[in-house]
Coordinates of C-alpha atoms in Angstrom, one line a residue:
X1237 CA 83.7 154.0 -152.5
X1238 CA 85.6 151.6 -149.9
X1239 CA 85.5 147.9 -150.7
X1240 CA 84.8 145.7 -147.7
X1241 CA 86.2 142.2 -147.5
X1242 CA 83.2 139.8 -147.5
X1243 CA 82.8 136.2 -146.0
X1244 CA 84.0 134.7 -149.1
X1245 CA 87.2 136.9 -148.6
X1246 CA 87.8 136.0 -144.9
X1247 CA 87.4 132.3 -145.6
X1248 CA 89.8 132.1 -148.2
X1249 CA 92.4 134.2 -146.0
X1250 CA 91.5 132.1 -142.8
X1251 CA 92.2 128.8 -145.1
X1252 CA 95.4 129.8 -146.6
X1253 CA 96.4 131.2 -142.7
X1254 CA 95.5 128.3 -141.3
X1255 CA 97.5 126.2 -143.6
X1256 CA 100.8 128.2 -143.0
X1257 CA 100.5 127.1 -139.4
X1258 CA 99.8 131.1 -138.4
X1259 CA 97.4 130.1 -135.6
X1260 CA 98.0 133.7 -134.0
X1261 CA 96.7 135.7 -137.3
X1262 CA 93.9 133.2 -137.5
X1263 CA 92.5 133.8 -134.1
X1264 CA 92.6 137.7 -135.1
X1265 CA 90.7 136.6 -138.5
X1266 CA 88.2 134.7 -136.6
X1267 CA 87.6 137.5 -134.0
X1268 CA 87.3 140.3 -136.8
X1269 CA 84.5 137.6 -138.7
X1270 CA 82.9 137.2 -135.7
X1271 CA 82.2 140.9 -135.0
X1272 CA 81.3 141.4 -138.2
X1273 CA 78.7 138.8 -138.1
X1274 CA 80.4 136.5 -140.8
X1275 CA 80.4 132.6 -140.8
X1276 CA 83.2 130.5 -141.2
X1277 CA 82.3 128.0 -143.9
X1278 CA 82.6 124.4 -143.1
X1279 CA 85.6 124.0 -145.7
X1280 CA 87.7 126.5 -143.4
X1281 CA 86.6 125.3 -140.4
X1282 CA 87.5 121.7 -141.4
X1283 CA 90.9 123.0 -141.8
X1284 CA 91.2 125.2 -139.3
X1285 CA 90.0 122.4 -136.6
X1286 CA 92.2 119.8 -138.0
X1287 CA 95.4 121.9 -138.0
X1288 CA 94.7 123.1 -134.2
X1289 CA 94.4 119.8 -133.0
X1290 CA 97.5 118.6 -135.0
X1291 CA 99.4 121.2 -133.2
X1292 CA 97.6 120.6 -130.0
X1293 CA 95.5 123.6 -129.5
X1294 CA 92.8 121.7 -128.7
X1295 CA 90.8 124.6 -126.6
X1296 CA 91.0 126.8 -129.5
X1297 CA 90.0 123.8 -131.8
X1298 CA 86.7 123.4 -129.9
X1299 CA 86.2 126.9 -129.5
X1300 CA 86.0 126.9 -133.4
X1301 CA 83.8 124.0 -133.8
X1302 CA 81.3 125.3 -131.2
X1303 CA 81.1 128.9 -132.9
X1304 CA 80.5 127.1 -136.4
X1305 CA 77.7 125.0 -134.9
X1306 CA 76.4 128.3 -133.0
X1307 CA 75.9 129.5 -136.6
X1308 CA 74.1 126.4 -137.7
X1309 CA 76.8 125.0 -139.2
X1310 CA 77.3 121.2 -139.5
X1311 CA 80.2 119.4 -140.8
X1312 CA 79.4 116.0 -142.5
X1313 CA 82.4 114.4 -143.2
X1314 CA 83.2 111.2 -141.1
X1315 CA 86.9 111.1 -141.9
X1316 CA 87.4 114.7 -140.7
X1317 CA 85.4 113.5 -137.2
X1318 CA 87.6 110.3 -136.9
X1319 CA 90.6 112.3 -137.4
X1320 CA 89.4 114.8 -134.7
X1321 CA 88.5 112.0 -132.3
X1322 CA 91.8 110.3 -132.9
X1323 CA 94.0 113.4 -132.2
X1324 CA 91.7 114.2 -129.1
X1325 CA 92.3 110.3 -127.8
X1326 CA 96.1 111.0 -128.2
X1327 CA 96.1 114.0 -126.4
X1328 CA 94.4 112.0 -123.3
X1329 CA 91.1 114.3 -123.9
X1330 CA 88.6 111.5 -123.8
X1331 CA 85.8 113.5 -122.7
X1332 CA 86.2 116.4 -125.4
X1333 CA 86.8 113.0 -128.0
X1334 CA 83.1 111.5 -126.7
X1335 CA 81.2 114.6 -126.9
X1336 CA 82.5 114.5 -130.7
X1337 CA 81.0 110.9 -131.0
X1338 CA 78.2 112.3 -129.4
X1339 CA 77.7 115.0 -131.8
X1340 CA 78.1 112.7 -134.5
X1341 CA 75.4 110.2 -133.3
X1342 CA 72.7 113.1 -132.6
X1343 CA 73.5 114.6 -135.7
X1344 CA 73.2 111.2 -137.5
X1345 CA 76.8 111.4 -139.1
X1346 CA 78.0 108.1 -140.6
X1347 CA 79.9 106.2 -137.8
X1348 CA 83.0 104.3 -138.7
X1349 CA 84.9 101.7 -137.2
X1350 CA 88.0 103.8 -136.9
X1351 CA 86.4 106.5 -135.1
X1352 CA 85.2 103.9 -132.4
X1353 CA 88.5 102.4 -132.5
X1354 CA 90.2 105.4 -131.1
X1355 CA 87.8 106.3 -128.4
X1356 CA 87.9 102.6 -127.3
X1357 CA 91.5 102.6 -127.4
X1358 CA 91.4 106.1 -125.1
X1359 CA 89.2 104.4 -122.9
X1360 CA 91.4 101.3 -122.4
X1361 CA 94.4 103.3 -122.0
X1362 CA 92.4 105.3 -119.3
X1363 CA 91.4 102.2 -117.3
X1364 CA 87.9 102.3 -118.4
X1365 CA 87.2 99.2 -119.7
X1366 CA 83.8 98.7 -119.5
X1367 CA 83.2 102.3 -121.2
X1368 CA 84.9 100.6 -124.2
X1369 CA 82.9 97.8 -124.1
X1370 CA 79.5 99.8 -123.7
X1371 CA 80.6 101.7 -127.1
X1372 CA 81.4 98.3 -128.7
X1373 CA 77.6 97.1 -127.8
X1374 CA 76.4 100.7 -129.4
X1375 CA 78.5 100.1 -132.2
X1376 CA 77.1 96.5 -133.2
X1377 CA 73.7 97.9 -132.7
X1378 CA 74.4 100.1 -135.2
X1379 CA 75.1 97.1 -137.4
X1380 CA 78.8 98.0 -137.8
X1381 CA 80.9 95.0 -137.2
X1382 CA 84.5 95.0 -135.4
X1383 CA 87.6 94.6 -136.9
X1384 CA 91.1 92.8 -135.6
X1385 CA 91.8 96.4 -134.1
X1386 CA 88.6 96.7 -132.1
X1387 CA 89.0 93.0 -130.7
X1388 CA 92.3 93.5 -129.9
X1389 CA 91.8 96.7 -128.1
X1390 CA 89.4 95.4 -126.0
X1391 CA 90.6 91.8 -125.2
X1392 CA 93.9 93.4 -124.3
X1393 CA 91.6 95.7 -121.9
X1394 CA 90.2 93.1 -120.5
X1395 CA 93.2 90.9 -119.7
X1396 CA 94.6 94.1 -118.2
X1397 CA 92.1 93.8 -115.4
X1398 CA 92.1 90.4 -115.3
X1399 CA 88.7 89.7 -116.7
X1400 CA 89.6 86.8 -118.8
X1401 CA 86.2 85.3 -119.2
X1402 CA 84.9 88.4 -121.1
X1403 CA 88.5 88.3 -123.1
X1404 CA 87.6 84.7 -124.3
X1405 CA 84.1 85.1 -125.3
X1406 CA 85.2 88.4 -127.5
X1407 CA 87.7 85.8 -128.9
X1408 CA 84.9 83.4 -130.0
X1409 CA 82.7 86.8 -131.5
X1410 CA 85.9 87.5 -133.6
X1411 CA 84.9 84.2 -135.9
X1412 CA 81.3 85.2 -135.8
X1413 CA 82.3 88.7 -137.4
X1414 CA 84.6 86.8 -140.0
X1415 CA 87.8 88.3 -138.2
X1416 CA 90.6 85.4 -137.6
X1417 CA 92.4 86.0 -134.3
X1418 CA 96.1 87.2 -134.3
X1419 CA 99.0 86.3 -132.5
X1420 CA 98.7 90.2 -131.3
X1421 CA 95.3 89.1 -129.3
X1422 CA 96.4 85.9 -128.4
X1423 CA 99.6 87.1 -127.0
X1424 CA 97.7 89.8 -125.0
X1425 CA 95.4 86.9 -123.2
X1426 CA 98.5 84.7 -122.7
X1427 CA 100.0 87.5 -120.9
X1428 CA 97.0 88.5 -118.7
X1429 CA 96.3 85.2 -117.8
X1430 CA 100.2 84.7 -116.9
X1431 CA 100.2 87.8 -114.7
X1432 CA 97.2 86.2 -112.6
X1433 CA 99.0 83.1 -112.1
X1434 CA 97.4 81.3 -114.5
X1435 CA 99.8 79.8 -116.8
X1436 CA 98.0 77.0 -117.0
X1437 CA 95.3 78.0 -118.6
X1438 CA 97.5 80.3 -120.6
X1439 CA 99.0 77.0 -122.3
X1440 CA 95.7 75.7 -122.8
X1441 CA 94.5 78.8 -124.9
X1442 CA 97.7 78.2 -126.7
X1443 CA 97.3 74.8 -127.5
X1444 CA 93.8 75.4 -129.1
X1445 CA 95.0 78.6 -130.9
X1446 CA 97.6 76.2 -132.5
X1447 CA 94.5 74.0 -133.5
X1448 CA 93.5 77.1 -135.2
X1449 CA 95.8 77.5 -137.3
X1450 CA 97.3 80.7 -135.0
X1451 CA 100.6 79.4 -134.1
X1452 CA 102.3 80.8 -131.2
X1453 CA 105.6 82.8 -132.1
X1454 CA 108.9 83.4 -129.4
X1455 CA 106.8 85.8 -127.7
X1456 CA 104.0 83.5 -126.8
X1457 CA 106.4 80.8 -125.6
X1458 CA 108.5 83.2 -123.6
X1459 CA 105.4 84.8 -121.7
X1460 CA 104.5 81.2 -120.8
X1461 CA 107.6 80.0 -119.8
X1462 CA 107.9 83.2 -117.5
X1463 CA 104.6 83.0 -116.3
X1464 CA 105.1 79.3 -115.1
X1465 CA 108.4 80.5 -113.6
X1466 CA 106.4 82.7 -111.6
X1467 CA 104.2 80.3 -110.0
X1468 CA 107.3 78.1 -109.2
X1469 CA 106.6 75.3 -111.6
X1470 CA 110.1 75.1 -113.5
X1471 CA 109.8 71.9 -114.7
X1472 CA 106.5 73.0 -116.5
X1473 CA 108.7 75.9 -117.8
X1474 CA 111.4 73.7 -119.1
X1475 CA 108.6 71.4 -121.3
X1476 CA 107.6 74.8 -122.7
X1477 CA 111.2 75.7 -123.7
X1478 CA 111.7 72.0 -125.2
X1479 CA 108.1 72.1 -127.1
X1480 CA 109.3 75.5 -128.6
X1481 CA 112.7 74.2 -130.0
X1482 CA 110.9 71.2 -131.1
X1483 CA 108.6 73.4 -133.0
X1484 CA 111.2 75.5 -134.5
X1485 CA 111.0 78.4 -132.4
X1486 CA 114.2 79.8 -131.4
X1487 CA 114.5 81.0 -127.6
X1488 CA 115.6 84.5 -127.2
X1489 CA 117.2 86.3 -124.4
X1490 CA 113.9 87.4 -122.9
X1491 CA 112.8 83.3 -122.5
X1492 CA 116.3 82.2 -120.7
X1493 CA 116.1 85.4 -118.6
X1494 CA 113.1 84.2 -117.0
X1495 CA 114.5 81.0 -116.1
X1496 CA 117.5 82.8 -114.8
X1497 CA 115.3 85.1 -113.0
X1498 CA 113.5 81.9 -111.2
X1499 CA 116.8 80.2 -110.2
X1500 CA 118.2 83.3 -108.8
X1501 CA 114.8 83.4 -106.6
X1502 CA 115.2 80.2 -105.2
X1503 CA 118.9 80.8 -104.5
X1504 CA 120.2 78.5 -107.1
X1505 CA 123.0 80.4 -108.7
X1506 CA 124.5 77.4 -110.5
X1507 CA 121.9 76.4 -112.3
X1508 CA 121.3 80.5 -113.4
X1509 CA 124.8 80.5 -114.5
X1510 CA 124.0 77.2 -116.4
X1511 CA 121.6 78.9 -118.5
X1512 CA 123.8 81.3 -119.7
X1513 CA 126.1 78.6 -121.0
X1514 CA 123.0 77.0 -122.5
X1515 CA 122.4 80.4 -124.2
X1516 CA 125.8 80.8 -125.6
X1517 CA 125.9 77.4 -126.9
X1518 CA 123.1 77.9 -128.7
X1519 CA 124.2 81.1 -130.1
X1520 CA 121.6 83.0 -128.4
X1521 CA 123.3 86.5 -127.4
X1522 CA 123.0 87.2 -123.8
X1523 CA 121.6 91.1 -123.3
X1524 CA 122.3 93.4 -120.3
X1525 CA 119.3 92.2 -118.3
X1526 CA 120.8 88.5 -118.4
X1527 CA 124.1 89.5 -116.8
X1528 CA 122.3 92.1 -114.4
X1529 CA 120.6 88.9 -112.8
X1530 CA 123.8 87.0 -112.5
X1531 CA 125.5 90.1 -111.2
X1532 CA 122.9 90.6 -108.7
X1533 CA 122.5 86.8 -108.1
X1534 CA 125.9 86.7 -106.4
X1535 CA 125.7 89.9 -105.0
X1536 CA 122.8 88.4 -102.9
X1537 CA 125.3 85.5 -101.7
X1538 CA 127.8 88.4 -101.3
X1539 CA 130.3 86.5 -103.7
X1540 CA 132.1 89.9 -105.2
X1541 CA 134.3 88.0 -106.9
X1542 CA 132.0 86.0 -109.2
X1543 CA 130.1 89.1 -109.7
X1544 CA 132.9 91.0 -110.9
X1545 CA 134.0 88.1 -113.2
X1546 CA 130.5 88.4 -114.9
X1547 CA 130.8 91.6 -115.1
X1548 CA 134.3 91.6 -117.0
X1549 CA 132.6 88.4 -119.1
X1550 CA 129.9 91.0 -120.0
X1551 CA 131.9 93.7 -121.5
X1552 CA 134.3 90.8 -123.1
X1553 CA 131.0 89.3 -125.0
X1554 CA 130.3 93.0 -126.1
X1555 CA 127.2 94.0 -124.0
X1556 CA 127.5 97.4 -122.5
X1557 CA 127.2 98.0 -119.1
X1558 CA 124.1 100.2 -118.2
X1559 CA 123.1 102.1 -114.9
X1560 CA 121.5 98.8 -113.4
X1561 CA 124.6 97.0 -114.2
X1562 CA 126.4 99.5 -112.1
X1563 CA 123.3 99.3 -109.4
X1564 CA 123.7 95.7 -109.4
X1565 CA 127.5 96.1 -108.4
X1566 CA 127.3 99.2 -105.9
X1567 CA 124.7 96.5 -103.7
X1568 CA 127.3 93.8 -104.0
X1569 CA 130.0 96.2 -102.6
X1570 CA 127.8 97.5 -99.9
X1571 CA 126.7 93.8 -98.9
X1572 CA 130.6 92.8 -98.4
X1573 CA 131.3 96.4 -96.6
X1574 CA 133.4 97.5 -99.5
X1575 CA 131.9 101.0 -99.1
X1576 CA 134.3 102.8 -100.7
X1577 CA 134.5 100.7 -103.8
X1578 CA 130.9 101.6 -104.3
X1579 CA 131.6 105.3 -104.0
X1580 CA 134.2 104.6 -106.9
X1581 CA 131.2 103.3 -109.1
X1582 CA 129.4 106.3 -108.5
X1583 CA 132.5 108.3 -110.2
X1584 CA 132.5 105.9 -113.0
X1585 CA 128.8 105.7 -113.6
X1586 CA 128.9 110.0 -113.8
X1587 CA 132.1 109.8 -115.8
X1588 CA 130.0 107.8 -118.3
X1589 CA 127.0 109.9 -118.4
X1590 CA 125.1 107.5 -116.8
X1591 CA 121.8 108.9 -114.5
X1592 CA 122.5 108.2 -110.6
X1593 CA 119.3 108.4 -108.8
X1594 CA 118.9 109.2 -105.0
X1595 CA 117.9 105.9 -104.4
X1596 CA 121.2 104.5 -105.7
X1597 CA 122.7 106.7 -102.8
X1598 CA 120.2 105.4 -100.4
X1599 CA 121.7 101.6 -101.1
X1600 CA 124.7 103.1 -99.7
X1601 CA 123.5 105.0 -97.0
X1602 CA 121.6 101.9 -95.9
X1603 CA 124.5 99.8 -96.0
X1604 CA 126.8 102.3 -93.8
X1605 CA 124.0 102.5 -91.3
X1606 CA 123.7 98.7 -90.9
X1607 CA 127.5 98.4 -90.4
X1608 CA 126.9 101.4 -87.8
X1609 CA 129.3 103.5 -89.5
X1610 CA 126.9 106.4 -88.9
X1611 CA 129.6 109.3 -89.1
X1612 CA 130.4 108.3 -93.1
X1613 CA 126.5 107.9 -93.4
X1614 CA 125.8 111.3 -92.5
X1615 CA 129.1 112.8 -94.6
X1616 CA 127.3 111.1 -97.5
X1617 CA 124.0 113.0 -96.3
X1618 CA 125.8 116.3 -96.3
X1619 CA 127.4 115.7 -99.7
X1620 CA 123.9 114.7 -101.2
X1621 CA 122.5 118.2 -100.4
X1622 CA 125.8 119.8 -101.3
X1623 CA 125.2 118.1 -104.9
X1624 CA 121.5 119.5 -104.8
X1625 CA 119.6 116.3 -104.0
X1626 CA 116.1 116.5 -102.4
X1627 CA 116.1 114.0 -99.7
X1628 CA 113.4 111.8 -99.4
X1629 CA 111.6 110.0 -97.0
X1630 CA 113.6 106.8 -97.6
X1631 CA 116.7 108.6 -96.8
X1632 CA 115.6 110.1 -93.7
X1633 CA 114.1 107.0 -92.6
X1634 CA 117.5 105.1 -93.2
X1635 CA 119.1 107.4 -91.1
X1636 CA 116.8 107.5 -88.4
X1637 CA 116.9 103.8 -88.1
X1638 CA 120.4 103.8 -88.4
X1639 CA 120.5 106.1 -85.1
X1640 CA 117.7 104.2 -83.0
X1641 CA 119.6 100.6 -83.7
X1642 CA 122.6 102.5 -82.2
X1643 CA 120.5 104.2 -79.0
X1644 CA 121.1 107.7 -80.2
X1645 CA 117.2 108.9 -79.9
X1646 CA 118.1 112.3 -79.7
X1647 CA 119.9 112.7 -82.6
X1648 CA 117.3 110.5 -84.7
X1649 CA 114.3 112.7 -83.2
X1650 CA 116.3 115.3 -84.3
X1651 CA 116.3 114.3 -87.6
X1652 CA 112.4 113.6 -87.7
X1653 CA 112.1 117.1 -87.1
X1654 CA 114.4 118.1 -89.8
X1655 CA 111.9 116.1 -91.9
X1656 CA 109.0 118.0 -90.6
X1657 CA 110.5 121.3 -91.2
X1658 CA 110.9 120.6 -94.9
X1659 CA 107.6 118.9 -95.5
X1660 CA 108.7 115.3 -95.7
X1661 CA 106.0 113.0 -94.3
X1662 CA 107.1 110.1 -92.5
X1663 CA 106.0 107.1 -93.6
X1664 CA 105.4 103.2 -91.4
X1665 CA 109.4 102.6 -91.8
X1666 CA 110.1 105.8 -90.4
X1667 CA 107.7 105.2 -87.3
X1668 CA 108.7 101.6 -87.0
X1669 CA 112.5 103.0 -86.4
X1670 CA 111.7 105.4 -83.8
X1671 CA 108.9 102.9 -81.9
X1672 CA 111.7 100.2 -82.2
X1673 CA 114.5 102.9 -80.7
X1674 CA 112.2 103.8 -78.1
X1675 CA 111.3 100.3 -77.2
X1676 CA 115.0 99.3 -77.1
X1677 CA 115.6 102.2 -74.7
X1678 CA 112.8 100.6 -72.4
X1679 CA 110.6 103.7 -72.8
X1680 CA 107.3 102.3 -73.7
X1681 CA 105.3 105.8 -72.9
X1682 CA 107.3 107.4 -75.5
X1683 CA 107.1 104.3 -78.0
X1684 CA 102.8 104.3 -77.5
X1685 CA 102.9 108.1 -78.1
X1686 CA 104.7 107.6 -81.6
X1687 CA 102.1 105.0 -82.3
X1688 CA 99.0 106.8 -81.4
X1689 CA 100.7 110.0 -83.4
X1690 CA 101.2 107.4 -86.2
X1691 CA 97.2 106.6 -86.7
X1692 CA 96.2 110.3 -86.3
X1693 CA 98.6 111.4 -89.0
X1694 CA 96.7 108.8 -91.4
X1695 CA 99.5 106.3 -91.5
X1696 CA 98.5 102.8 -90.7
X1697 CA 100.8 100.6 -88.6
X1698 CA 101.8 97.3 -90.3
X1699 CA 102.4 93.9 -89.1
X1700 CA 105.8 94.6 -88.2
X1701 CA 104.6 97.8 -86.0
X1702 CA 102.2 95.5 -83.9
X1703 CA 104.6 92.8 -83.7
X1704 CA 107.3 94.8 -82.0
X1705 CA 104.9 96.6 -79.3
X1706 CA 103.5 93.3 -78.6
X1707 CA 107.0 91.2 -77.8
X1708 CA 108.2 94.3 -75.5
X1709 CA 104.8 94.4 -73.9
X1710 CA 104.9 90.2 -73.3
X1711 CA 108.6 90.3 -72.2
X1712 CA 108.2 92.9 -69.9
X1713 CA 104.6 91.0 -67.9
X1714 CA 102.3 93.7 -69.4
X1715 CA 99.9 90.9 -70.8
X1716 CA 97.0 92.6 -70.4
X1717 CA 98.3 95.6 -72.8
X1718 CA 99.9 93.2 -75.1
X1719 CA 96.4 91.4 -75.1
X1720 CA 95.0 94.8 -76.0
X1721 CA 97.5 95.8 -78.9
X1722 CA 96.6 92.6 -80.4
X1723 CA 92.9 93.0 -80.4
X1724 CA 93.5 96.4 -82.0
X1725 CA 95.7 94.7 -84.6
X1726 CA 92.6 92.8 -85.5
X1727 CA 90.2 95.5 -85.3
X1728 CA 92.7 97.7 -87.9
X1729 CA 92.1 94.7 -90.2
X1730 CA 96.1 94.6 -90.4
X1731 CA 96.4 90.9 -91.5
X1732 CA 98.2 88.7 -89.2
X1733 CA 100.5 85.9 -90.7
X1734 CA 101.0 82.6 -89.3
X1735 CA 104.2 83.3 -87.9
X1736 CA 102.8 86.5 -85.8
X1737 CA 100.4 84.0 -84.5
X1738 CA 102.6 81.7 -83.2
X1739 CA 104.8 84.5 -81.5
X1740 CA 101.9 85.9 -80.2
X1741 CA 100.4 83.0 -78.7
X1742 CA 104.0 81.2 -77.3
X1743 CA 104.9 84.7 -76.0
X1744 CA 101.5 85.0 -74.3
X1745 CA 102.1 81.4 -72.7
X1746 CA 105.7 82.0 -71.8
X1747 CA 104.7 85.4 -70.2
X1748 CA 102.2 83.4 -68.1
X1749 CA 104.5 81.2 -66.6
X1750 CA 106.1 84.1 -65.2
X1751 CA 103.5 84.9 -63.0
X1752 CA 103.1 82.7 -59.9
X1753 CA 100.3 84.6 -58.1
X1754 CA 97.2 83.2 -58.2
X1755 CA 95.4 86.8 -59.0
X1756 CA 97.8 87.0 -62.3
X1757 CA 96.9 83.6 -63.3
X1758 CA 93.1 84.5 -62.9
X1759 CA 93.8 87.8 -64.7
X1760 CA 95.8 86.3 -67.4
X1761 CA 93.3 83.5 -68.0
X1762 CA 90.7 86.2 -68.4
X1763 CA 92.8 87.9 -70.9
X1764 CA 94.1 84.6 -72.9
X1765 CA 90.1 83.6 -73.1
X1766 CA 89.2 86.7 -74.5
X1767 CA 91.9 86.9 -77.5
X1768 CA 91.2 83.2 -78.4
X1769 CA 87.6 84.2 -78.5
X1770 CA 88.7 86.6 -81.1
X1771 CA 90.8 84.8 -82.7
X1772 CA 88.1 82.2 -83.0
X1773 CA 85.6 85.0 -84.7
X1774 CA 88.8 85.8 -86.9
X1775 CA 88.6 82.2 -88.2
X1776 CA 85.3 82.5 -88.9
X1777 CA 85.8 85.5 -91.0
X1778 CA 88.3 83.8 -93.2
X1779 CA 85.9 81.2 -93.7
X1780 CA 83.3 84.0 -94.5
X1781 CA 85.9 85.1 -97.2
X1782 CA 86.1 81.2 -98.7
X1783 CA 89.5 80.8 -97.3
X1784 CA 88.0 77.7 -95.2
X1785 CA 91.3 75.9 -95.7
X1786 CA 93.6 78.6 -94.5
X1787 CA 91.4 78.8 -91.4
X1788 CA 91.4 75.0 -90.7
X1789 CA 95.2 74.8 -90.8
X1790 CA 95.4 78.3 -88.8
X1791 CA 93.5 76.9 -85.9
X1792 CA 95.4 73.2 -85.8
X1793 CA 98.6 75.6 -85.9
X1794 CA 97.2 77.5 -83.0
X1795 CA 96.2 74.5 -80.8
X1796 CA 92.5 75.9 -80.2
X1797 CA 89.6 73.6 -79.2
X1798 CA 88.2 72.1 -82.6
X1799 CA 86.0 74.1 -84.7
X1800 CA 84.3 72.7 -87.4
X1801 CA 83.9 73.7 -91.1
X1802 CA 79.5 73.7 -90.3
X1803 CA 80.3 75.8 -87.4
X1804 CA 82.7 78.1 -89.3
X1805 CA 81.1 78.7 -92.7
X1806 CA 78.8 81.6 -93.1
X1807 CA 75.9 81.8 -91.8

């Protein structure tokens, strides 16, 4: 008599096979069980489900769970479901994780703070902070209080999207739940505030938390110093540095690098270098970023000698130059026209096993084109193709711009055709280069065609596009067309800056002086009135957006008739 394996036999086999990790055999066993009308028991299901999730086989895991549920099975182990939710969230399978959470709620399975934390963390990482907050509300309604991780996740999420009021409210609720704020949470808020240019608010928050015995660390001070530097308040940043030292917290390279970034940005390379001297005096080891910033700073002022000196000093202090260091040097060599040395640096990078990207070669291409060394630029382009680089829109645009600048329009158009053939879409810089080339050659109709094609292809013109066309039309006396393009600029919601308005108005008036006939003068006045009327409308729009101060400054700058704040306010 033949002895057939029963449900228990299959489940024992399934459990042992799943623990061995033989997923193929597991699949066969499950199929045989289903065909025989046998059920996977809870223990085997839990083991199999967890192993499949841990190996990333989420689709198979979901299938097992569905089959188990269809057979009337119900796993009540909250620890198991928490682990599953965590696995799914780590694999960015947020929808499936949320479905399992819904399964727990629907079957009144015990919810844990850990399962909710995993789900909230997943939502925040996907940028769905509001969804995470709704989940937190659901959690509180069930009587479960959040822990430090819950609050940290939500506060970080709100900070990342600029909702600092909500973050501060949560900070206060922490104490109600008997959960003391920690530095991770506070630093997250500080970083968020500083990223939004609210360094002063960040400073007040830091002082408030200090009074509540949550003392700032080197990260807190460094973030704050960097925040003040980003909004141009170097004196405040230096005060933070002094407070930091007075409280016994030693600044690190990140702290000092923030100051160096500021000084280089404003062109004060001397002060930037003095920060390096201060670091060495205080036995704070500079890192690669420190030297990269200084090398780049000297490169901006084309001081190759000092840049190379800094490079040598870097190696002398035991700081190994990386790809970014060599890129900064390449840019410096390019700025001073030492193209051969730039190529030599690429060879050094290759010998060191450093990654050379297409954008690194684009820097050299741009420098060659600016120096009108187009033959060398095209030799480099061919070299890149031979090396297997796929040229991108930036590479082509640089070369097209170089050709147009030298008046070689036919070659520029040929290169643009090559772009189309390989499916490389134009960007605004490509179109602007072609428009500039045609305008320089006095071929306005061709430039206008490129402009219209640009819009048809879904590439929005920028302020440079409009400025080039308008200035050409004004200089050639085509005042009416210039006004029309100006109106299109405003209608396209391309925000003109103060300099653009000044250039347009002065260009309009200068062009008007060249027209002596009465008919031209009348025509110009009509067009000018139309533009001025639209500009007034634009000023009112600024006020409606709450930018009355900007509108009033712009009005005074343009010399328009007085428009009172009352008339400019929202109706």
